[in-house]
CSV table of C-alpha atoms in Angstrom, one decimal:
chain,number,residue,atom,x,y,z
A,1,UNK,CA,-2.7,13.4,-1.3
A,2,UNK,CA,-0.2,13.4,-4.2
A,3,UNK,CA,-0.9,11.1,-7.1
A,4,UNK,CA,2.5,9.5,-6.5
A,5,UNK,CA,0.9,7.7,-3.5
A,6,UNK,CA,-1.5,6.1,-5.9
A,7,UNK,CA,1.4,4.6,-7.8
A,8,UNK,CA,2.9,3.3,-4.6
A,9,UNK,CA,-0.4,1.8,-3.6
A,10,UNK,CA,-0.8,0.0,-6.9
A,11,UNK,CA,2.6,-1.6,-6.4
A,12,UNK,CA,1.6,-2.5,-2.8
A,13,UNK,CA,-1.6,-4.1,-4.2
A,14,UNK,CA,0.4,-6.4,-6.5
A,15,UNK,CA,2.8,-7.3,-3.7
A,16,UNK,CA,0.0,-8.0,-1.3
A,17,UNK,CA,-1.8,-10.2,-3.8
A,18,UNK,CA,1.1,-12.4,-4.6
A,19,UNK,CA,2.0,-12.8,-1.0
A,20,UNK,CA,-1.4,-14.2,0.1
A,21,UNK,CA,-3.0,-15.6,-3.0
A,22,UNK,CA,-0.8,-18.7,-2.9
A,23,UNK,CA,-2.6,-19.8,0.3
A,24,UNK,CA,-5.8,-20.4,-1.7
A,25,UNK,CA,-4.0,-22.1,-4.6
A,26,UNK,CA,-1.8,-24.6,-2.7
A,27,UNK,CA,-4.0,-27.7,-3.7
A,28,UNK,CA,-3.8,-26.7,-7.4
A,29,UNK,CA,0.0,-26.1,-7.3
A,30,UNK,CA,0.6,-29.3,-5.3
A,31,UNK,CA,-1.4,-31.3,-7.8
A,32,UNK,CA,0.3,-29.8,-10.8
A,33,UNK,CA,3.8,-30.5,-9.5
A,34,UNK,CA,2.8,-33.8,-7.8
A,35,UNK,CA,4.0,-32.7,-4.3
A,36,UNK,CA,2.3,-32.9,-1.0
A,37,UNK,CA,0.4,-29.9,0.5
A,38,UNK,CA,3.0,-29.5,3.3
A,39,UNK,CA,5.7,-29.4,0.6
A,40,UNK,CA,3.7,-26.8,-1.4
A,41,UNK,CA,3.5,-24.9,1.9
A,42,UNK,CA,7.2,-24.1,1.4
A,43,UNK,CA,6.0,-21.5,-1.1
A,44,UNK,CA,4.5,-19.6,1.8
A,45,UNK,CA,7.4,-20.1,4.2
A,46,UNK,CA,10.0,-19.4,1.5
A,47,UNK,CA,8.3,-16.1,0.7
A,48,UNK,CA,8.1,-15.0,4.3
A,49,UNK,CA,11.8,-15.8,4.9
A,50,UNK,CA,12.7,-14.0,1.7
A,51,UNK,CA,11.0,-10.8,2.9
A,52,UNK,CA,12.9,-11.0,6.2
A,53,UNK,CA,16.3,-11.5,4.5
A,54,UNK,CA,15.6,-9.4,1.4
A,55,UNK,CA,14.5,-6.2,3.2
A,56,UNK,CA,17.9,-5.3,4.7
A,57,UNK,CA,19.9,-6.8,1.8
A,58,UNK,CA,18.1,-5.0,-1.0
A,59,UNK,CA,17.9,-1.7,0.9
A,60,UNK,CA,21.6,-1.8,1.6
A,61,UNK,CA,22.4,-2.5,-2.1
A,62,UNK,CA,20.2,0.5,-3.0
A,63,UNK,CA,21.9,3.0,-0.8
A,64,UNK,CA,23.9,4.5,-3.7
A,65,UNK,CA,21.0,5.2,-6.0
A,66,UNK,CA,17.9,7.4,-5.8
A,67,UNK,CA,14.9,6.0,-4.0
A,68,UNK,CA,12.7,6.4,-7.1
A,69,UNK,CA,15.2,4.3,-9.2
A,70,UNK,CA,15.4,1.7,-6.4
A,71,UNK,CA,11.6,1.4,-6.3
A,72,UNK,CA,11.5,0.9,-10.0
A,73,UNK,CA,14.2,-1.8,-9.8
A,74,UNK,CA,12.3,-3.5,-7.0
A,75,UNK,CA,9.1,-3.6,-9.1
A,76,UNK,CA,11.2,-5.1,-12.0
A,77,UNK,CA,12.4,-7.8,-9.6
A,78,UNK,CA,8.8,-8.4,-8.5
A,79,UNK,CA,7.7,-8.8,-12.1
A,80,UNK,CA,10.5,-11.2,-12.9
A,81,UNK,CA,9.8,-13.4,-9.8
A,82,UNK,CA,6.1,-13.7,-10.6
A,83,UNK,CA,6.8,-14.5,-14.3
A,84,UNK,CA,9.3,-17.2,-13.2
A,85,UNK,CA,6.6,-18.7,-11.0
A,86,UNK,CA,4.0,-18.6,-13.8
A,87,UNK,CA,6.2,-20.5,-16.3
A,88,UNK,CA,8.0,-22.8,-13.7
A,89,UNK,CA,8.5,-26.3,-15.2
A,90,UNK,CA,9.3,-27.7,-11.7
A,91,UNK,CA,8.4,-27.0,-8.1
A,92,UNK,CA,12.0,-25.9,-7.3
A,93,UNK,CA,11.9,-23.3,-10.0
A,94,UNK,CA,8.6,-21.9,-8.7
A,95,UNK,CA,10.0,-21.8,-5.2
A,96,UNK,CA,12.9,-19.8,-6.6
A,97,UNK,CA,10.4,-17.4,-8.3
A,98,UNK,CA,8.6,-16.9,-5.0
A,99,UNK,CA,11.9,-16.0,-3.3
A,100,UNK,CA,12.9,-13.6,-6.1
A,101,UNK,CA,9.5,-11.8,-5.8
A,102,UNK,CA,9.8,-11.7,-2.0
A,103,UNK,CA,13.1,-9.9,-2.1
A,104,UNK,CA,11.3,-6.9,-3.5
A,105,UNK,CA,8.6,-6.9,-0.7
A,106,UNK,CA,10.3,-5.5,2.4
A,107,UNK,CA,12.5,-3.0,0.6
A,108,UNK,CA,9.6,-1.7,-1.5
A,109,UNK,CA,7.4,-1.0,1.6
A,110,UNK,CA,10.4,0.3,3.6
A,111,UNK,CA,11.6,2.7,0.9
A,112,UNK,CA,8.1,3.5,-0.2
A,113,UNK,CA,7.2,4.5,3.4
A,114,UNK,CA,10.1,7.0,3.4
A,115,UNK,CA,9.1,8.4,0.0
A,116,UNK,CA,5.4,8.7,1.0
A,117,UNK,CA,6.3,10.5,4.2
A,118,UNK,CA,8.5,13.0,2.3
A,119,UNK,CA,5.7,13.8,-0.2
A,120,UNK,CA,3.5,15.5,2.5
A,121,UNK,CA,3.6,17.9,5.3
A,122,UNK,CA,5.0,16.5,8.7
A,123,UNK,CA,1.6,16.4,10.3
A,124,UNK,CA,0.3,14.1,7.5
A,125,UNK,CA,3.1,11.5,7.3
A,126,UNK,CA,1.3,8.6,9.0
A,127,UNK,CA,-1.7,9.2,6.7
A,128,UNK,CA,0.6,9.1,3.6
A,129,UNK,CA,2.1,5.8,4.8
A,130,UNK,CA,-1.4,4.4,5.4
A,131,UNK,CA,-2.4,5.5,1.9
A,132,UNK,CA,0.5,3.4,0.4
A,133,UNK,CA,-0.3,0.4,2.7
A,134,UNK,CA,-3.9,0.6,1.6
A,135,UNK,CA,-2.8,-1.2,-1.5
A,136,UNK,CA,-1.8,-4.1,0.6
A,137,UNK,CA,-5.0,-4.2,2.6
A,138,UNK,CA,-7.3,-3.8,-0.4
A,139,UNK,CA,-5.4,-6.8,-2.0
A,140,UNK,CA,-6.8,-9.0,0.8
A,141,UNK,CA,-10.3,-7.8,0.0
A,142,UNK,CA,-10.2,-7.9,-3.9
A,143,UNK,CA,-6.9,-9.2,-5.2
A,144,UNK,CA,-6.6,-12.4,-3.2
A,145,UNK,CA,-10.2,-13.7,-3.6
A,146,UNK,CA,-10.2,-12.8,-7.4
A,147,UNK,CA,-6.7,-14.3,-7.8
A,148,UNK,CA,-7.9,-17.5,-6.1
A,149,UNK,CA,-11.0,-17.7,-8.2
A,150,UNK,CA,-9.1,-17.2,-11.4
A,151,UNK,CA,-6.5,-19.8,-10.4
A,152,UNK,CA,-9.1,-22.4,-9.5
A,153,UNK,CA,-11.1,-21.8,-12.7
A,154,UNK,CA,-8.5,-21.0,-15.4
A,155,UNK,CA,-5.3,-22.2,-13.8
A,156,UNK,CA,-2.9,-20.9,-11.1
A,157,UNK,CA,-0.3,-19.9,-13.7
A,158,UNK,CA,-2.8,-17.3,-15.1
A,159,UNK,CA,-3.0,-15.8,-11.7
A,160,UNK,CA,0.7,-15.2,-11.5
A,161,UNK,CA,0.7,-13.7,-15.0
A,162,UNK,CA,-2.0,-11.2,-13.9
A,163,UNK,CA,0.0,-10.4,-10.8
A,164,UNK,CA,3.1,-9.7,-12.9
A,165,UNK,CA,0.9,-7.4,-15.1
A,166,UNK,CA,-0.1,-5.5,-11.9
A,167,UNK,CA,3.7,-5.1,-11.3
A,168,UNK,CA,4.1,-3.6,-14.8
A,169,UNK,CA,1.3,-1.0,-14.0
A,170,UNK,CA,2.9,-0.2,-10.7
A,171,UNK,CA,6.3,0.2,-12.4
A,172,UNK,CA,4.9,2.6,-15.0
A,173,UNK,CA,3.1,4.6,-12.3
A,174,UNK,CA,6.2,5.0,-10.3
A,175,UNK,CA,8.2,6.1,-13.3
A,176,UNK,CA,5.6,8.6,-14.3
A,177,UNK,CA,4.3,10.0,-11.0
A,178,UNK,CA,6.9,9.6,-8.2
A,179,UNK,CA,9.3,12.5,-8.1
A,180,UNK,CA,13.0,11.8,-8.1
A,181,UNK,CA,13.6,13.1,-4.6
A,182,UNK,CA,17.3,13.7,-3.7
A,183,UNK,CA,18.8,11.5,-1.0
A,184,UNK,CA,19.9,13.3,2.2
A,185,UNK,CA,23.5,14.5,1.7
A,186,UNK,CA,26.1,12.7,3.8
A,187,UNK,CA,24.0,9.7,4.6
A,188,UNK,CA,25.9,6.5,4.0
A,189,UNK,CA,25.2,2.8,4.7
A,190,UNK,CA,27.0,3.0,8.1
A,191,UNK,CA,24.6,5.8,9.1
A,192,UNK,CA,21.6,3.6,8.1
A,193,UNK,CA,23.1,0.8,10.2
A,194,UNK,CA,23.8,3.2,13.0
A,195,UNK,CA,20.0,3.7,13.4
A,196,UNK,CA,19.9,0.3,15.1
A,197,UNK,CA,21.9,1.6,18.0
A,198,UNK,CA,18.8,3.6,18.9
A,199,UNK,CA,16.9,1.6,21.6
A,200,UNK,CA,13.6,3.3,20.5
A,201,UNK,CA,14.0,1.9,16.9
A,202,UNK,CA,14.6,-1.6,18.3
A,203,UNK,CA,11.6,-1.3,20.7
A,204,UNK,CA,9.4,-0.3,17.8
A,205,UNK,CA,10.5,-3.3,15.7
A,206,UNK,CA,9.9,-5.6,18.7
A,207,UNK,CA,6.4,-4.1,18.9
A,208,UNK,CA,5.9,-4.9,15.2
A,209,UNK,CA,7.0,-8.5,15.7
A,210,UNK,CA,4.8,-9.1,18.7
A,211,UNK,CA,1.8,-7.0,17.8
A,212,UNK,CA,1.1,-8.2,14.3
A,213,UNK,CA,2.4,-11.6,15.3
A,214,UNK,CA,-0.7,-11.7,17.5
A,215,UNK,CA,-2.9,-11.3,14.5
A,216,UNK,CA,-1.4,-14.2,12.6
A,217,UNK,CA,-1.4,-16.5,15.5
A,218,UNK,CA,-5.2,-16.6,15.1
A,219,UNK,CA,-5.6,-16.1,11.3
A,220,UNK,CA,-3.1,-18.8,10.3
A,221,UNK,CA,-5.4,-21.4,11.8
A,222,UNK,CA,-8.7,-19.7,10.8
A,223,UNK,CA,-9.8,-22.5,8.5
A,224,UNK,CA,-9.8,-25.4,11.0
A,225,UNK,CA,-11.0,-23.0,13.7
A,226,UNK,CA,-14.1,-21.9,11.7
A,227,UNK,CA,-15.0,-25.3,10.2
A,228,UNK,CA,-14.3,-27.5,13.3
A,229,UNK,CA,-15.3,-25.0,16.1
A,230,UNK,CA,-17.7,-22.5,14.6
A,231,UNK,CA,-19.4,-24.9,12.2
A,232,UNK,CA,-18.9,-23.0,9.0
A,233,UNK,CA,-18.7,-24.9,5.7
A,234,UNK,CA,-15.3,-25.0,4.0
A,235,UNK,CA,-16.5,-22.6,1.2
A,236,UNK,CA,-17.3,-19.9,3.8
A,237,UNK,CA,-13.7,-19.4,4.8
A,238,UNK,CA,-13.0,-17.3,1.7
A,239,UNK,CA,-15.7,-14.8,2.7
A,240,UNK,CA,-14.5,-14.8,6.3
A,241,UNK,CA,-11.1,-13.8,5.0
A,242,UNK,CA,-12.7,-11.0,3.0
A,243,UNK,CA,-14.2,-9.7,6.2
A,244,UNK,CA,-10.8,-9.9,7.7
A,245,UNK,CA,-9.5,-7.9,4.8
A,246,UNK,CA,-12.2,-5.2,5.1
A,247,UNK,CA,-11.2,-4.9,8.8
A,248,UNK,CA,-7.6,-4.4,7.6
A,249,UNK,CA,-8.6,-1.6,5.2
A,250,UNK,CA,-10.6,0.3,7.9
A,251,UNK,CA,-7.9,-0.2,10.6
A,252,UNK,CA,-5.2,1.0,8.3
A,253,UNK,CA,-7.0,4.2,7.5
A,254,UNK,CA,-8.0,4.9,11.1
A,255,UNK,CA,-4.5,4.1,12.3
A,256,UNK,CA,-3.0,6.5,9.8
A,257,UNK,CA,-5.4,9.3,10.6
A,258,UNK,CA,-5.0,9.2,14.4
A,259,UNK,CA,-1.3,8.4,14.4
A,260,UNK,CA,-0.7,11.8,13.0
A,261,UNK,CA,-2.6,13.3,15.9
A,262,UNK,CA,-1.5,11.2,18.8
A,263,UNK,CA,0.8,8.3,17.8
A,264,UNK,CA,1.4,6.6,21.2
A,265,UNK,CA,-2.2,6.8,22.4
A,266,UNK,CA,-3.2,5.2,19.0
A,267,UNK,CA,-0.7,2.4,19.7
A,268,UNK,CA,-2.0,1.9,23.2
A,269,UNK,CA,-5.6,1.7,22.0
A,270,UNK,CA,-4.9,-0.6,19.1
A,271,UNK,CA,-2.6,-3.0,20.9
A,272,UNK,CA,-4.8,-3.1,24.0
A,273,UNK,CA,-7.9,-3.7,21.9
A,274,UNK,CA,-6.2,-6.4,19.9
A,275,UNK,CA,-5.1,-8.3,23.0
A,276,UNK,CA,-8.6,-8.1,24.4
A,277,UNK,CA,-10.4,-9.2,21.1
A,278,UNK,CA,-7.9,-12.1,20.6
A,279,UNK,CA,-8.6,-13.3,24.1
A,280,UNK,CA,-12.4,-13.1,23.5
A,281,UNK,CA,-12.0,-15.0,20.2
A,282,UNK,CA,-11.5,-18.1,22.3
A,283,UNK,CA,-15.2,-17.8,23.3
A,284,UNK,CA,-16.7,-16.1,20.2
A,285,UNK,CA,-15.2,-18.8,17.9
A,286,UNK,CA,-18.0,-21.1,19.0
A,287,UNK,CA,-20.7,-18.8,17.4
A,288,UNK,CA,-20.9,-18.1,13.7
A,289,UNK,CA,-22.0,-14.5,13.9
A,290,UNK,CA,-19.8,-13.6,16.8
A,291,UNK,CA,-16.8,-15.2,15.2
A,292,UNK,CA,-17.3,-13.3,11.9
A,293,UNK,CA,-17.5,-10.0,13.8
A,294,UNK,CA,-14.4,-10.9,15.8
A,295,UNK,CA,-12.4,-11.7,12.7
A,296,UNK,CA,-13.2,-8.3,11.2
A,297,UNK,CA,-12.2,-6.6,14.5
A,298,UNK,CA,-8.9,-8.5,14.6
A,299,UNK,CA,-8.1,-7.3,11.1
A,300,UNK,CA,-9.0,-3.7,12.0
A,301,UNK,CA,-7.1,-3.5,15.3
A,302,UNK,CA,-4.1,-5.4,13.9
A,303,UNK,CA,-3.6,-3.2,10.9
A,304,UNK,CA,-4.3,0.0,13.0
A,305,UNK,CA,-0.9,-0.6,14.5
A,306,UNK,CA,0.9,-0.5,11.1
A,307,UNK,CA,1.0,3.2,10.2
A,308,UNK,CA,1.9,4.3,13.8
A,309,UNK,CA,4.7,1.7,14.1
A,310,UNK,CA,6.1,2.5,10.7
A,311,UNK,CA,6.0,6.2,11.4
A,312,UNK,CA,7.6,5.7,14.8
A,313,UNK,CA,10.5,3.9,13.2
A,314,UNK,CA,10.9,6.8,10.7
A,315,UNK,CA,10.7,9.4,13.5
A,316,UNK,CA,13.3,7.6,15.7
A,317,UNK,CA,15.7,6.9,12.8
A,318,UNK,CA,15.0,10.4,11.2
A,319,UNK,CA,18.6,11.0,10.1
A,320,UNK,CA,18.9,7.7,8.1
A,321,UNK,CA,15.5,6.0,8.1
A,322,UNK,CA,15.5,3.9,4.9
A,323,UNK,CA,17.1,0.7,6.2
A,324,UNK,CA,15.3,0.8,9.5
A,325,UNK,CA,12.0,1.3,7.7
A,326,UNK,CA,12.6,-1.7,5.4
A,327,UNK,CA,13.7,-4.0,8.3
A,328,UNK,CA,10.6,-3.0,10.2
A,329,UNK,CA,8.5,-4.4,7.3
A,330,UNK,CA,10.5,-7.6,7.5
A,331,UNK,CA,9.6,-7.6,11.2
A,332,UNK,CA,6.0,-8.0,10.3
A,333,UNK,CA,6.8,-11.2,8.4
A,334,UNK,CA,9.1,-12.4,11.2
A,335,UNK,CA,6.1,-12.0,13.6
A,336,UNK,CA,3.9,-13.9,11.2
A,337,UNK,CA,6.3,-16.9,11.1
A,338,UNK,CA,6.9,-16.8,14.9
A,339,UNK,CA,3.2,-16.7,15.8
A,340,UNK,CA,2.3,-19.4,13.2
A,341,UNK,CA,4.9,-21.7,14.8
A,342,UNK,CA,3.7,-21.0,18.3
A,343,UNK,CA,0.1,-21.5,17.3
A,344,UNK,CA,1.0,-24.9,15.8
A,345,UNK,CA,2.8,-25.9,19.0
A,346,UNK,CA,-0.3,-25.3,21.2
A,347,UNK,CA,-2.6,-27.1,18.8
A,348,UNK,CA,-0.1,-30.1,18.6
A,349,UNK,CA,-0.1,-30.1,22.4
A,350,UNK,CA,-3.8,-31.0,22.3
A,351,UNK,CA,-5.1,-27.6,23.5
A,352,UNK,CA,-7.6,-27.2,20.6
A,353,UNK,CA,-8.0,-25.0,17.6
A,354,UNK,CA,-8.8,-22.0,19.6
A,355,UNK,CA,-5.6,-22.1,21.7
A,356,UNK,CA,-3.7,-19.9,19.2
A,357,UNK,CA,-6.0,-17.1,20.1
A,358,UNK,CA,-4.5,-17.0,23.6
A,359,UNK,CA,-1.1,-17.1,22.1
A,360,UNK,CA,-2.0,-14.1,20.0
A,361,UNK,CA,-3.5,-12.2,22.9
A,362,UNK,CA,-0.3,-12.7,25.0
A,363,UNK,CA,1.9,-11.5,22.1
A,364,UNK,CA,-0.3,-8.4,21.6
A,365,UNK,CA,-0.2,-7.7,25.4
A,366,UNK,CA,3.6,-8.0,25.4
A,367,UNK,CA,3.7,-5.4,22.5
A,368,UNK,CA,1.5,-3.1,24.6
A,369,UNK,CA,4.0,-3.4,27.5
A,370,UNK,CA,6.8,-2.5,25.2
A,371,UNK,CA,4.9,0.5,24.0
A,372,UNK,CA,4.4,1.8,27.5
A,373,UNK,CA,8.1,1.1,28.2
A,374,UNK,CA,9.2,3.0,25.1
A,375,UNK,CA,7.1,6.0,26.0
A,376,UNK,CA,8.5,6.0,29.6
A,377,UNK,CA,12.1,5.9,28.3
A,378,UNK,CA,11.4,8.7,25.8
A,379,UNK,CA,10.0,10.9,28.6
A,380,UNK,CA,13.3,10.4,30.5
A,381,UNK,CA,15.5,11.1,27.5
A,382,UNK,CA,16.4,14.8,26.8
A,383,UNK,CA,15.1,16.0,23.5
A,384,UNK,CA,18.6,17.1,22.4
A,385,UNK,CA,19.8,13.5,22.5
A,386,UNK,CA,17.0,12.0,20.4
A,387,UNK,CA,19.2,11.8,17.3
A,388,UNK,CA,20.0,8.7,15.3
A,389,UNK,CA,23.2,7.0,16.4
A,390,UNK,CA,25.6,7.2,13.5
A,391,UNK,CA,23.7,10.1,11.9
A,392,UNK,CA,26.0,12.4,9.9
A,393,UNK,CA,24.9,15.4,12.0
A,394,UNK,CA,23.1,16.2,15.2
A,395,UNK,CA,20.4,18.2,13.4
A,396,UNK,CA,16.8,17.8,14.5
A,397,UNK,CA,14.6,15.5,12.4
A,398,UNK,CA,12.8,18.4,10.9
A,399,UNK,CA,16.0,19.6,9.4
A,400,UNK,CA,17.4,16.3,8.2
A,401,UNK,CA,14.3,15.1,6.4
A,402,UNK,CA,12.6,18.2,4.9
A,403,UNK,CA,9.3,17.2,3.3
A,404,UNK,CA,8.6,17.9,-0.3
A,405,UNK,CA,5.1,19.3,-1.1
A,406,UNK,CA,3.2,18.6,-4.3
């Protein structure tokens, strides 16, 4: 794999850390600004909404410059947002800093996926995408626990300074290691928007919302579920989330490896397995060991869907993939918000802390149905018509997005 992928993975590590570390620092932040925990929770919600809105907006604004330069600008935005959070004198300023940082998230992963895929041979694209996303998964194993520990011992502002420093390292790596690949000639913003007229692109994004949404339906409420149902102590939840992160790392690598060999079968296996494991979690949540194993499996099966879904969007929007790729990253966060809301509804209805697991299982099962539907529609579509709507030419994908080897 090219060293450029390492630079992208470092940037992804910083972004993944800042996205999730706030969850472990909410009490400290709330106490410092003298706001309630639910109010401090807006720092999570605001970030997620910023990703959804920022992904298409920032990608559209960057259509006139090279992808390398756009990645560097996004890392600069990420650094600025985290520094603003670190020095924020009031809660509103910190919320603004979180939103600024979130605007870099979706576009970075979307554009980064396109760049990663172009750096390798066609049969290694999903693996390259997985390599970049490994920074995000490793952040959940290393960055988030360490960031939480530092924030609780030294102060939460120090955590955000360290995250900003990670952004600086990522920016330097991109500047030094990522080649300045030329943009495809003739591709304009209207061509990028035209990709959304392709039903397969929309189906892939719907799979992203539902499939990864299934994961967060359970994980959002993991703390009350494990303490009230499984009987774990409060302090054990951190290590359970590390297990979840380890599962994500493994699932990401496996998903990338097998998506290059058989993309749709990999999706069937991961989505079907995810639906099954989430359903079983309703039972295994009552046993400490079984619950821990299940949490790791949820992380593995959930993130095993990421490389194949991201690659499928790139394949289906091959003539102008950048905007579609970024919006698909936003779709992950949309799924997170939707599933967390649905999980809260079933808990509020008195169905218990394990009820969100059934919600997650149904969402993952719905994603599996869409995957089967997408494959059936693809088999009925002549190969000559599988071209991006609005693409500047009717050339096959292999001709419109030639890989660059290093």
